[in-house]
mmCIF file of C-alpha atoms in Angstrom:
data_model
loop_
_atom_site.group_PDB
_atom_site.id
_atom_site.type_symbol
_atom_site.label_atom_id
_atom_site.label_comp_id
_atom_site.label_asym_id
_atom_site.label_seq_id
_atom_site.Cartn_x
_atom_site.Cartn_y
_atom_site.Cartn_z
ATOM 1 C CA UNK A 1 48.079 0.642 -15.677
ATOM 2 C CA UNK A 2 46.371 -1.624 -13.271
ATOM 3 C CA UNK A 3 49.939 -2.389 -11.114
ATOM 4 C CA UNK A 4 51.028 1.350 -12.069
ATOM 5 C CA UNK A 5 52.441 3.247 -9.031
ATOM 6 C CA UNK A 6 50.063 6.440 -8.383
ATOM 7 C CA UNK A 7 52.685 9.072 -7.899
ATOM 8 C CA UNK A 8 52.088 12.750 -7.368
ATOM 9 C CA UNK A 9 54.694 15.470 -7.324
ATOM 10 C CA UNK A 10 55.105 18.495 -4.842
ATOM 11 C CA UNK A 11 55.764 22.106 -6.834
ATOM 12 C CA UNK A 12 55.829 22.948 -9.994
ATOM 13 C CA UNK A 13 58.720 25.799 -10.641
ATOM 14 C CA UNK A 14 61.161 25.185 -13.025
ATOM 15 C CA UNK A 15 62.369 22.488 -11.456
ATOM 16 C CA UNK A 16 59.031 20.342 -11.321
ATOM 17 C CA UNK A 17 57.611 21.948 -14.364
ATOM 18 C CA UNK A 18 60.978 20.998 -16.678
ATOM 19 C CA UNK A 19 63.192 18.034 -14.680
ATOM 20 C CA UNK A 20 60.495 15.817 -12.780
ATOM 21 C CA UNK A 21 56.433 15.718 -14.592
ATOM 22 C CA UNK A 22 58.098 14.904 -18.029
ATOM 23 C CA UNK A 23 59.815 12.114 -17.255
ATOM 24 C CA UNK A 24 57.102 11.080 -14.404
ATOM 25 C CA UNK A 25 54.254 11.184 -17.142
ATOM 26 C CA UNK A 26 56.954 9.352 -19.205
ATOM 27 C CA UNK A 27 57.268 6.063 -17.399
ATOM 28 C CA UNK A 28 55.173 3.523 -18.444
ATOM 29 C CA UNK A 29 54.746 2.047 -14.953
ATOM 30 C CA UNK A 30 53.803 4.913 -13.326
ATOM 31 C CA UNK A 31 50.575 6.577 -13.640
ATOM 32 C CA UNK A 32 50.714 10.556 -12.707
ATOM 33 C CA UNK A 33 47.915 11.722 -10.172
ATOM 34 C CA UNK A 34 49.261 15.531 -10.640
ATOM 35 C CA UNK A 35 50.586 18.017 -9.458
ATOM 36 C CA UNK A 36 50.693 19.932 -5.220
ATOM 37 C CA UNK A 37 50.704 23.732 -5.550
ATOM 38 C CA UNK A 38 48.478 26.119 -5.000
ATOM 39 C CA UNK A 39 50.336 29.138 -6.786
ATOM 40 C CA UNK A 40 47.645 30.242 -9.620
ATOM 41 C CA UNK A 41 50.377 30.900 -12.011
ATOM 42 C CA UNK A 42 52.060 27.023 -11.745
ATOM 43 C CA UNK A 43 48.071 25.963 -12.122
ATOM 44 C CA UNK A 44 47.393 27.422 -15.378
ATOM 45 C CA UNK A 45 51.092 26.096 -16.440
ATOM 46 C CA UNK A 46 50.040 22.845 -15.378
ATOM 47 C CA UNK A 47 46.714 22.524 -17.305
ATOM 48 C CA UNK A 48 48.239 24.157 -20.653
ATOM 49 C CA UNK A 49 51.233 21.344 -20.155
ATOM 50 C CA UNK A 50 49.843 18.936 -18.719
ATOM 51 C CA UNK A 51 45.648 18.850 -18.914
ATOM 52 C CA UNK A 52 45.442 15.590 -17.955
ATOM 53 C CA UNK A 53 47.443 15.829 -14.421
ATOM 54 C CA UNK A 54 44.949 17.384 -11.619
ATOM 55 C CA UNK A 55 46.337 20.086 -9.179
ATOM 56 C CA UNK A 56 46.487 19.340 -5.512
ATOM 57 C CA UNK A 57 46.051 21.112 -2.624
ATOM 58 C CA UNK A 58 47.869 19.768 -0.501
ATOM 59 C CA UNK A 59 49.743 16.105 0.298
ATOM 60 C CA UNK A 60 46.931 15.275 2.359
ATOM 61 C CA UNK A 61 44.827 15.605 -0.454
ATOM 62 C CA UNK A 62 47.264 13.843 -3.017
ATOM 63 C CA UNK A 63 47.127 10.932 -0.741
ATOM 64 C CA UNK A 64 43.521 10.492 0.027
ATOM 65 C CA UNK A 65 43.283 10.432 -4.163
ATOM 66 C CA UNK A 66 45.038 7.552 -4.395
ATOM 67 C CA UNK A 67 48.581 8.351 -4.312
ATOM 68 C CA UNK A 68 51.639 5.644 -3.235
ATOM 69 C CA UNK A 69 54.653 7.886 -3.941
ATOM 70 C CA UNK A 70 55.532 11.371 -4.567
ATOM 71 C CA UNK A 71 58.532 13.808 -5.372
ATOM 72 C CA UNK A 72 59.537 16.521 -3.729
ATOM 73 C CA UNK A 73 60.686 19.640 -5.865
ATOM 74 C CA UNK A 74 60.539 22.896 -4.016
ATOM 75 C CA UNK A 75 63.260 25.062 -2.775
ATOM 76 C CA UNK A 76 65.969 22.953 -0.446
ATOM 77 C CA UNK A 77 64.809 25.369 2.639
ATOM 78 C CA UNK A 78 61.270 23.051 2.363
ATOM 79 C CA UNK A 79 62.773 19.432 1.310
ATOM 80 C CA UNK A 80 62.664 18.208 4.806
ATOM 81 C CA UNK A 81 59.319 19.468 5.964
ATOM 82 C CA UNK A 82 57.752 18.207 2.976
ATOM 83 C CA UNK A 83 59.420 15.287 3.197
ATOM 84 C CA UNK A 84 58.566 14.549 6.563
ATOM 85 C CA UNK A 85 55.193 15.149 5.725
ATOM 86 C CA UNK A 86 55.063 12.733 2.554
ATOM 87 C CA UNK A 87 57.076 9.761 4.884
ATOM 88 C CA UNK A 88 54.222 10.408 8.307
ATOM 89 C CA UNK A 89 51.246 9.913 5.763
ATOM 90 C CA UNK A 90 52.776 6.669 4.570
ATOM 91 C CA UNK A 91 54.322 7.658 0.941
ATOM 92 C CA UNK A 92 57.095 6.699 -0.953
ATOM 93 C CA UNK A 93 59.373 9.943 -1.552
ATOM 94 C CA UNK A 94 61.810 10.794 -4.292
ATOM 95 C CA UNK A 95 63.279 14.223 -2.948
ATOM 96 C CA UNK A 96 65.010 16.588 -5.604
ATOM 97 C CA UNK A 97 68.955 17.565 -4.497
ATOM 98 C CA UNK A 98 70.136 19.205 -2.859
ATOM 99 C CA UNK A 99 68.374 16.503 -0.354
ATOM 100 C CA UNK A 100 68.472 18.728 2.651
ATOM 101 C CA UNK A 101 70.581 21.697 3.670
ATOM 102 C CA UNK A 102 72.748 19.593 6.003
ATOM 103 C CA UNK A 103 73.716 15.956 6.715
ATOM 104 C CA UNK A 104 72.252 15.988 10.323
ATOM 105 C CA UNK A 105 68.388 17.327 8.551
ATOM 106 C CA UNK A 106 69.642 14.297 5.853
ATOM 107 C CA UNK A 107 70.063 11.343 8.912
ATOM 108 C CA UNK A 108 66.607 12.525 10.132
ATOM 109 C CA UNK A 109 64.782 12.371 7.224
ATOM 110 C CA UNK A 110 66.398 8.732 6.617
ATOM 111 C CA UNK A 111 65.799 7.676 9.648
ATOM 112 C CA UNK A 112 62.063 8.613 9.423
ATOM 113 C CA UNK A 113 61.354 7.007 6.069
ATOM 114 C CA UNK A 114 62.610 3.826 8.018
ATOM 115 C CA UNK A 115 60.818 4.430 11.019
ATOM 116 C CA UNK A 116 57.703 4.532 9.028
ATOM 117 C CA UNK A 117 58.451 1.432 6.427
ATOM 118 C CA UNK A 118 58.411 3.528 3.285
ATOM 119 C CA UNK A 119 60.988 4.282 0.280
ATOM 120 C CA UNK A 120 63.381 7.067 0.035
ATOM 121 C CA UNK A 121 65.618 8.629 -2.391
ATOM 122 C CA UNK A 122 67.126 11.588 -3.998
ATOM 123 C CA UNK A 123 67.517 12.521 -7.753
ATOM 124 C CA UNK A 124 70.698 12.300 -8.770
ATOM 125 C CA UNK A 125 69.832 12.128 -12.265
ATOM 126 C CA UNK A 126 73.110 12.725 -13.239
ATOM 127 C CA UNK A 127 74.251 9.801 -12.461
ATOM 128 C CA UNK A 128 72.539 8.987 -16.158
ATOM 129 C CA UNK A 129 74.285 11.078 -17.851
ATOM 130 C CA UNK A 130 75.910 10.095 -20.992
ATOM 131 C CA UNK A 131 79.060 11.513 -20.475
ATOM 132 C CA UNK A 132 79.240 9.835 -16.567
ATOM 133 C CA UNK A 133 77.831 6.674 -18.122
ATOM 134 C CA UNK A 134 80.601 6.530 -20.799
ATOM 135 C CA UNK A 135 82.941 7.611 -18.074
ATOM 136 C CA UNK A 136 82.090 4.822 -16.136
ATOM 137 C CA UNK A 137 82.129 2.158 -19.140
ATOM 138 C CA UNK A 138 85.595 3.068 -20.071
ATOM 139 C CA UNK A 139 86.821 2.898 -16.652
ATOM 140 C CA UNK A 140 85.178 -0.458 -16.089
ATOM 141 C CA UNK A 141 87.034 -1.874 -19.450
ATOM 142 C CA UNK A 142 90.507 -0.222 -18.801
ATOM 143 C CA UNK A 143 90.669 1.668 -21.662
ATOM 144 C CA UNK A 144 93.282 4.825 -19.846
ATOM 145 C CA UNK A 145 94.705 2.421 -17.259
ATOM 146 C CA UNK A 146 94.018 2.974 -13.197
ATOM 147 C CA UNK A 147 92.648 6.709 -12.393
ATOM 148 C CA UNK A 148 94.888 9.151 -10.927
ATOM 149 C CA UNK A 149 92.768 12.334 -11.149
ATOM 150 C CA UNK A 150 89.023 12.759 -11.443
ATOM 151 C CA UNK A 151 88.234 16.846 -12.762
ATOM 152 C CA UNK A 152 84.941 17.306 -12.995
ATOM 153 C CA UNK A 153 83.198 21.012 -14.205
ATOM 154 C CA UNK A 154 79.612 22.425 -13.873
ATOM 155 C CA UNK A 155 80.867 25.997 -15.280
ATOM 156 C CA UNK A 156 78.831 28.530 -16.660
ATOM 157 C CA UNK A 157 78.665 31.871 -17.858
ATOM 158 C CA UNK A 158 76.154 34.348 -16.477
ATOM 159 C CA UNK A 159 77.876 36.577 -14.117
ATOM 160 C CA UNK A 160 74.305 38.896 -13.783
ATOM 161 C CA UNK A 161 72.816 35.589 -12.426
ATOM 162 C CA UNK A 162 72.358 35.490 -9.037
ATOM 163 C CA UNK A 163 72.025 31.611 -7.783
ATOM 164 C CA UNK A 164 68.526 31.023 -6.596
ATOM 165 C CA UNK A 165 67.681 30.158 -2.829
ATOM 166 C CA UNK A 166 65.675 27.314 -3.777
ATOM 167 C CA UNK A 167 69.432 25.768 -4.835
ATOM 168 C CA UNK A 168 70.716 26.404 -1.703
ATOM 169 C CA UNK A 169 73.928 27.920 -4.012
ATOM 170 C CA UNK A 170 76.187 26.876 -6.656
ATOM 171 C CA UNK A 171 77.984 24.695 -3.929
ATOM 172 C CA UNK A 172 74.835 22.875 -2.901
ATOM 173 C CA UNK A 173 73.322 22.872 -6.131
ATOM 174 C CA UNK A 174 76.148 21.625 -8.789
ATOM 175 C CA UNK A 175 78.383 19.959 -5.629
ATOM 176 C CA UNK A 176 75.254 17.773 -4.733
ATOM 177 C CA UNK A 177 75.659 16.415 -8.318
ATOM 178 C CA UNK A 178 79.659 16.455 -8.721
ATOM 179 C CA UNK A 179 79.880 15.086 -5.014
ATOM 180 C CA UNK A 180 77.813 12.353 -5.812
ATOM 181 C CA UNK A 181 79.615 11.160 -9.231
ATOM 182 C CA UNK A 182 83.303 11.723 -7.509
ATOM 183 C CA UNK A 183 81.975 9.115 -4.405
ATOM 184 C CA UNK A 184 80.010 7.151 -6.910
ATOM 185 C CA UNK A 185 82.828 6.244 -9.461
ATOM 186 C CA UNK A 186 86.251 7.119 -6.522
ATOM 187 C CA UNK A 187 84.532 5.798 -3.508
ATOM 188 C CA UNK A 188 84.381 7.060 0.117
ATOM 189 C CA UNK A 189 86.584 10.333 0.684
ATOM 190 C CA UNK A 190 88.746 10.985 3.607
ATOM 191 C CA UNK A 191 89.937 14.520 3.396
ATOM 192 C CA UNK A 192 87.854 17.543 2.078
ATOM 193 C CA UNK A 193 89.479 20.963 1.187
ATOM 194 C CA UNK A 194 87.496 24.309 -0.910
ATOM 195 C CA UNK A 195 87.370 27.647 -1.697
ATOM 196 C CA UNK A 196 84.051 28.782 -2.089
ATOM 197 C CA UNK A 197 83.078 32.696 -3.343
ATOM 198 C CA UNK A 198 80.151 34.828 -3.663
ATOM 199 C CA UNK A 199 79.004 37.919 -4.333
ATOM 200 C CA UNK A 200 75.757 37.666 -1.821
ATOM 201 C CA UNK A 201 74.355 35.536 0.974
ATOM 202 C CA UNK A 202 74.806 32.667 -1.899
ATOM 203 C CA UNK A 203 77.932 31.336 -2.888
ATOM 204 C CA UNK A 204 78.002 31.249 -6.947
ATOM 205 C CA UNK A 205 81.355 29.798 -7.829
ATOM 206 C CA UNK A 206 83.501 26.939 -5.788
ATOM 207 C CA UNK A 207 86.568 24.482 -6.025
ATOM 208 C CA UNK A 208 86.594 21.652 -3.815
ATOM 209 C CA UNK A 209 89.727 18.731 -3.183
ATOM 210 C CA UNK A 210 88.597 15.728 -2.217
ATOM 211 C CA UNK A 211 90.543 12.839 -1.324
ATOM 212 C CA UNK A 212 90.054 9.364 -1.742
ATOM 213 C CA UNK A 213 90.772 6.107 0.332
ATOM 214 C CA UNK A 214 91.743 4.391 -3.035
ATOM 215 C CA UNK A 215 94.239 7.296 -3.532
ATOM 216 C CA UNK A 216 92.185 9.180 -6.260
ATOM 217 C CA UNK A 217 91.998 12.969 -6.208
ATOM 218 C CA UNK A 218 89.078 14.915 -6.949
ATOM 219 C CA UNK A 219 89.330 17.993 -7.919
ATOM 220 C CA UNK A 220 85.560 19.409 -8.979
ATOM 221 C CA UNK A 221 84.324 23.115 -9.722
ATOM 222 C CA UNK A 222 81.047 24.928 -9.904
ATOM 223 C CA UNK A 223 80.378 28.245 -10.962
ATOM 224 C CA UNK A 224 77.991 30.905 -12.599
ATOM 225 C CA UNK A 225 80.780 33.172 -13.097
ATOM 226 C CA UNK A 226 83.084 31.523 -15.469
ATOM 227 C CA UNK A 227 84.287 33.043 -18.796
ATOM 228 C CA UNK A 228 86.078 30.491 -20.392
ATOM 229 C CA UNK A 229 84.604 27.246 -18.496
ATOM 230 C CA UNK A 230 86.611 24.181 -18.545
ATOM 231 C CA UNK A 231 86.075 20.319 -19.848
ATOM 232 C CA UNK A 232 83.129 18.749 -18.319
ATOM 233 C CA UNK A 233 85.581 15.804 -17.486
ATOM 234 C CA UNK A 234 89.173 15.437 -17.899
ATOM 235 C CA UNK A 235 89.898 12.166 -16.034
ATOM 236 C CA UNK A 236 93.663 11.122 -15.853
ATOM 237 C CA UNK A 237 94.622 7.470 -16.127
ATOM 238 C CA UNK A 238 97.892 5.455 -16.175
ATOM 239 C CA UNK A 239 97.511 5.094 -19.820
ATOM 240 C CA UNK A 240 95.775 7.730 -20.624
ATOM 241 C CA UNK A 241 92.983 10.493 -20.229
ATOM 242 C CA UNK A 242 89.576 10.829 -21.255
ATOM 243 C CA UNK A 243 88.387 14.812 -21.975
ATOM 244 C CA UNK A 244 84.825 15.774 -22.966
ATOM 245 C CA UNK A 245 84.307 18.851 -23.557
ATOM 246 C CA UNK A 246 80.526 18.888 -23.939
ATOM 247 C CA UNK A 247 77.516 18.640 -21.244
ATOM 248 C CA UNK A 248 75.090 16.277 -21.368
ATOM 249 C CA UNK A 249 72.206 17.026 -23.484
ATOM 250 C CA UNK A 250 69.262 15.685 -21.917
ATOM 251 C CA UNK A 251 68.529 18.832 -20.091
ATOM 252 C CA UNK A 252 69.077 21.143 -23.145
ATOM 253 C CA UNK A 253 66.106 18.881 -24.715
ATOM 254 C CA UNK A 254 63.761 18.958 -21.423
ATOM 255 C CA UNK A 255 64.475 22.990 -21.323
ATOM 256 C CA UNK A 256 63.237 22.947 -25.580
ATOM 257 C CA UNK A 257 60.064 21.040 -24.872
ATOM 258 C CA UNK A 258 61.224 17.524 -25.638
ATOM 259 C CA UNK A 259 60.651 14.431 -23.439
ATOM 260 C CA UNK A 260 61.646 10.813 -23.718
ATOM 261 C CA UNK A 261 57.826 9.826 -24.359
ATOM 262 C CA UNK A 262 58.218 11.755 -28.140
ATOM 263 C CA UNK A 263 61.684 11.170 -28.549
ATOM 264 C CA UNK A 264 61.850 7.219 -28.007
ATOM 265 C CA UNK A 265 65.047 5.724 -28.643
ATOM 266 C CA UNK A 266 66.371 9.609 -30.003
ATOM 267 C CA UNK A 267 66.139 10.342 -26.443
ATOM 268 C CA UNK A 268 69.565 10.944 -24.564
ATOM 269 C CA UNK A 269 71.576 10.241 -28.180
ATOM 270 C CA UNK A 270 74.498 12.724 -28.109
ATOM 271 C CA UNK A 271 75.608 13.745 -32.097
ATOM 272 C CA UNK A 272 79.354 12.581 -33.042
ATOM 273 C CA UNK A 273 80.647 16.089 -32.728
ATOM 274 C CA UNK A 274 79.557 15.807 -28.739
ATOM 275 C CA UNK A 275 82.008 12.836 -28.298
ATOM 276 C CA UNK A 276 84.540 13.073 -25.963
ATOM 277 C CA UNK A 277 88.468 11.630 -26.607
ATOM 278 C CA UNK A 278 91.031 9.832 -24.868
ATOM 279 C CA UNK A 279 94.433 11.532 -25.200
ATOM 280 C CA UNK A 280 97.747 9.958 -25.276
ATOM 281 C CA UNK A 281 100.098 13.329 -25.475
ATOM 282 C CA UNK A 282 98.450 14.821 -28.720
ATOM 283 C CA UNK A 283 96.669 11.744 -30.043
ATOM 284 C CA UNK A 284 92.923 11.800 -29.338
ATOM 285 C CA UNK A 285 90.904 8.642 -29.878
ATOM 286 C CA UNK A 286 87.229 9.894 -30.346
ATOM 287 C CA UNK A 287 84.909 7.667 -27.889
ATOM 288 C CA UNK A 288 81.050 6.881 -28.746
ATOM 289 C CA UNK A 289 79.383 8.139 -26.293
ATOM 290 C CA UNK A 290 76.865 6.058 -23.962
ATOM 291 C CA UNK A 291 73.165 7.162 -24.362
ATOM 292 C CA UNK A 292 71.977 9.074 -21.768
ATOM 293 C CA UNK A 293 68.968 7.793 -19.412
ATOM 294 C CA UNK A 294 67.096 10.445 -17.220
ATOM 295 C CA UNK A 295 64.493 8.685 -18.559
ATOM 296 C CA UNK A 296 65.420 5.940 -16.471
ATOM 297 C CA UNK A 297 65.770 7.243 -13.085
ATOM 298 C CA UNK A 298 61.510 6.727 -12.032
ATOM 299 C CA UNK A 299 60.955 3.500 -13.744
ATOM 300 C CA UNK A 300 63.373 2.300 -11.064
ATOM 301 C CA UNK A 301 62.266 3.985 -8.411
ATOM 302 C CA UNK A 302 58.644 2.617 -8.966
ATOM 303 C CA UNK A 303 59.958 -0.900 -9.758
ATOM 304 C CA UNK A 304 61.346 -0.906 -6.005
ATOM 305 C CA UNK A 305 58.214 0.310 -4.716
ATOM 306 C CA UNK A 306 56.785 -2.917 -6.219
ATOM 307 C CA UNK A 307 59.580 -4.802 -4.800
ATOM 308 C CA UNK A 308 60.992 -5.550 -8.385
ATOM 309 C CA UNK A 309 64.347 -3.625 -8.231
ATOM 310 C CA UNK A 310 66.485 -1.657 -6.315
ATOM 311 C CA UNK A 311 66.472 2.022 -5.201
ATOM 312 C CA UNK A 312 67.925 4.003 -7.880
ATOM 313 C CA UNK A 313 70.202 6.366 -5.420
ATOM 314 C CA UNK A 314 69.744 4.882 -1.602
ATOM 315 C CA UNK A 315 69.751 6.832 1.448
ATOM 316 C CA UNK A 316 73.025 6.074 2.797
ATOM 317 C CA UNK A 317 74.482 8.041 -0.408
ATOM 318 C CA UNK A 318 72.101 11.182 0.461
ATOM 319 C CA UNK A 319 74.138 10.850 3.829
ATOM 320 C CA UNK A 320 77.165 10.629 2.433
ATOM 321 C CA UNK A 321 77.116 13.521 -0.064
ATOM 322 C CA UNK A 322 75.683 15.828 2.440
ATOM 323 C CA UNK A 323 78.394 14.928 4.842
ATOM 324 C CA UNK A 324 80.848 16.366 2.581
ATOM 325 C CA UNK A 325 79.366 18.996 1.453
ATOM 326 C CA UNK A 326 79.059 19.556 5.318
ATOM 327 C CA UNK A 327 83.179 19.649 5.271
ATOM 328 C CA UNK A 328 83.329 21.423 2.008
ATOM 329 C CA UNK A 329 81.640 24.825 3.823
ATOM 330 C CA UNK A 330 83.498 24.272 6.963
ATOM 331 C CA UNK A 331 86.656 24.484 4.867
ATOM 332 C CA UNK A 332 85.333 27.186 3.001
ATOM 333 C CA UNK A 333 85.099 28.780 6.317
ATOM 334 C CA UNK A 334 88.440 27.742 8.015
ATOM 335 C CA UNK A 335 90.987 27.824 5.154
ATOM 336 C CA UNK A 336 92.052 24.374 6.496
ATOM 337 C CA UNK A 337 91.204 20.575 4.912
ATOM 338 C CA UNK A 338 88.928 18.792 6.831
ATOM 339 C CA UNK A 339 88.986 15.045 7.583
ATOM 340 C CA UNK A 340 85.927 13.139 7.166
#
């Protein structure tokens, strides 16, 4: 532990408490200070969970206990303050997504972290996925030709869910993600077009066009209010296309109490009957699916701290996801595309 990066993370809702101290306490090069809140309720969580992780005041006081990095996981409305506040006392930051609320609150925070000569990214842990990593292993061996079409689904059904303001919305909260693995695997976009709906001040179910420069089209959905939701992928090729039905199952296992540290090598293993298929008219070729690695996503991030790897999701993508999502509500708004 004696080159271990002490890291510390800010709030422990659901989003702390399930997606980040599991998989922080799980990285062997890492050693986990605790925990910033000072809601009574997350305290007592944190000691039955986690006795060994202290709780924290503040980030002042997470600093002057030792701490060299620190992720952010609080409702979007507070990523920026808090994030400002982590870069000015001289910390590393991992910031949960949605990153910010817009691109221009994005290009500041960026621009701070640089200022100030410390680390910065967001957690796109889907981009670990097993499903996007066997997506992007099939693609990278030609196995359905050139892509066409990229359809890509977080879908649910719970129409008496309301989406949470910490998300910022379904479009801000799934989009960050499906934004992110459209750019990722289609590169840069030049045209943006969506519908978004809502029954509130939130938006809970969207559809958003994107365009590509390579000539791939995007088309990507998100909603809480969907009966009979879709494929997770259906990805059209020149040969062929690849459908998988189910989601990833990594977060299923973090939501039952699992975590890579019991799990091992289990972790991120997705049964047979998860598989997805390539499709040539009604012939479907099962493909074994790529493990999935959440478990990967702060390794790497405290390996670059230490100058031993790269960022796992640089800045310049926060910028560039929020920047569409930037077009995707103006469209929303105007009824028109919007070039980007």
């Amino acid at each position: 532990m004696s080159d271990s990066v002490k890291f510390g993370l800010v709030g422990y809702g659901s989003g702390g408490r399930i997606f980040h101290a599991p998989l922080i306490a799980a990285a062997a090069n890492i050693e986990f200070l605790g925990v910033v809140t000072t809601n009574e309720e997350r305290r007592r969580e944190l000691a039955a969970n986690l006795p060994a992780q202290a709780a924290f005041d503040s980030i002042t006081a997470l600093k002057e206990a030792g701490a060299e990095a620190v992720a952010i996981s609080t409702p979007v409305t507070t990523h920026a303050e808090l994030a400002l506040e982590a870069i000015e006392h001289g910390l590393h930051v991992v910031v949960d997504k949605p990153f910010t609320l817009t691109a221009d609150k994005a290009k500041e925070v960026v621009a701070a972290a640089k200022a100030k000569g410390v680390l910065l990214s967001v957690y796109q842990n889907r981009r670990y996925d097993s499903d996007f990593r066997t997506l992007r292993r099939l693609i990278d061996d030609g196995q359905f030709g050139t892509v066409r079409r990229f359809e890509s689904r977080f879908e649910r059904w719970a129409p008496e869910r309301k989406p949470g303001a910490a998300g910022g919305g379904t479009l801000l909260d799934f989009g960050s993600h499906l934004v992110d693995q459209a750019l990722l695997l289609n590169g840069p976009a030049v045209r943006a077009y969506a519908e978004v709906r809502g029954s509130g001040e939130l938006d809970d179910d969207f559809f958003l066009a994107l365009h590509h420069v390579n000539g791939v089209e995007s088309h990507l959905w998100g909603s809480w209010r969907q009966g009979a939701p879709g494929p997770r992928y259906r990805v059209a090729g020149t040969t062929g296309t690849f459908v998988i039905t189910d989601v990833d199952g990594q977060e299923a296992a973090l939501k039952a109490g699992h975590c890579p540290a019991e799990l091992g090598d289990e972790w991120g293993v997705e049964p047979e009957s998860a598989w997805g298929r390539i499709y040539r008219g009604d012939d479907g070729t099962p493909v074994r699916s790529e493990r999935g690695r959440w478990d990967l996503f702060y390794p790497a991030f405290a390996a670059a701290v230490r100058g031993e790897g790269p960022l796992p999701v640089e800045p310049s993508d926060v910028v560039r996801n929020m920047t569409v999502l930037d077009a995707a509500r103006e469209s929303a708004r105007s009824g028109q595309a919007i070039r980007l």
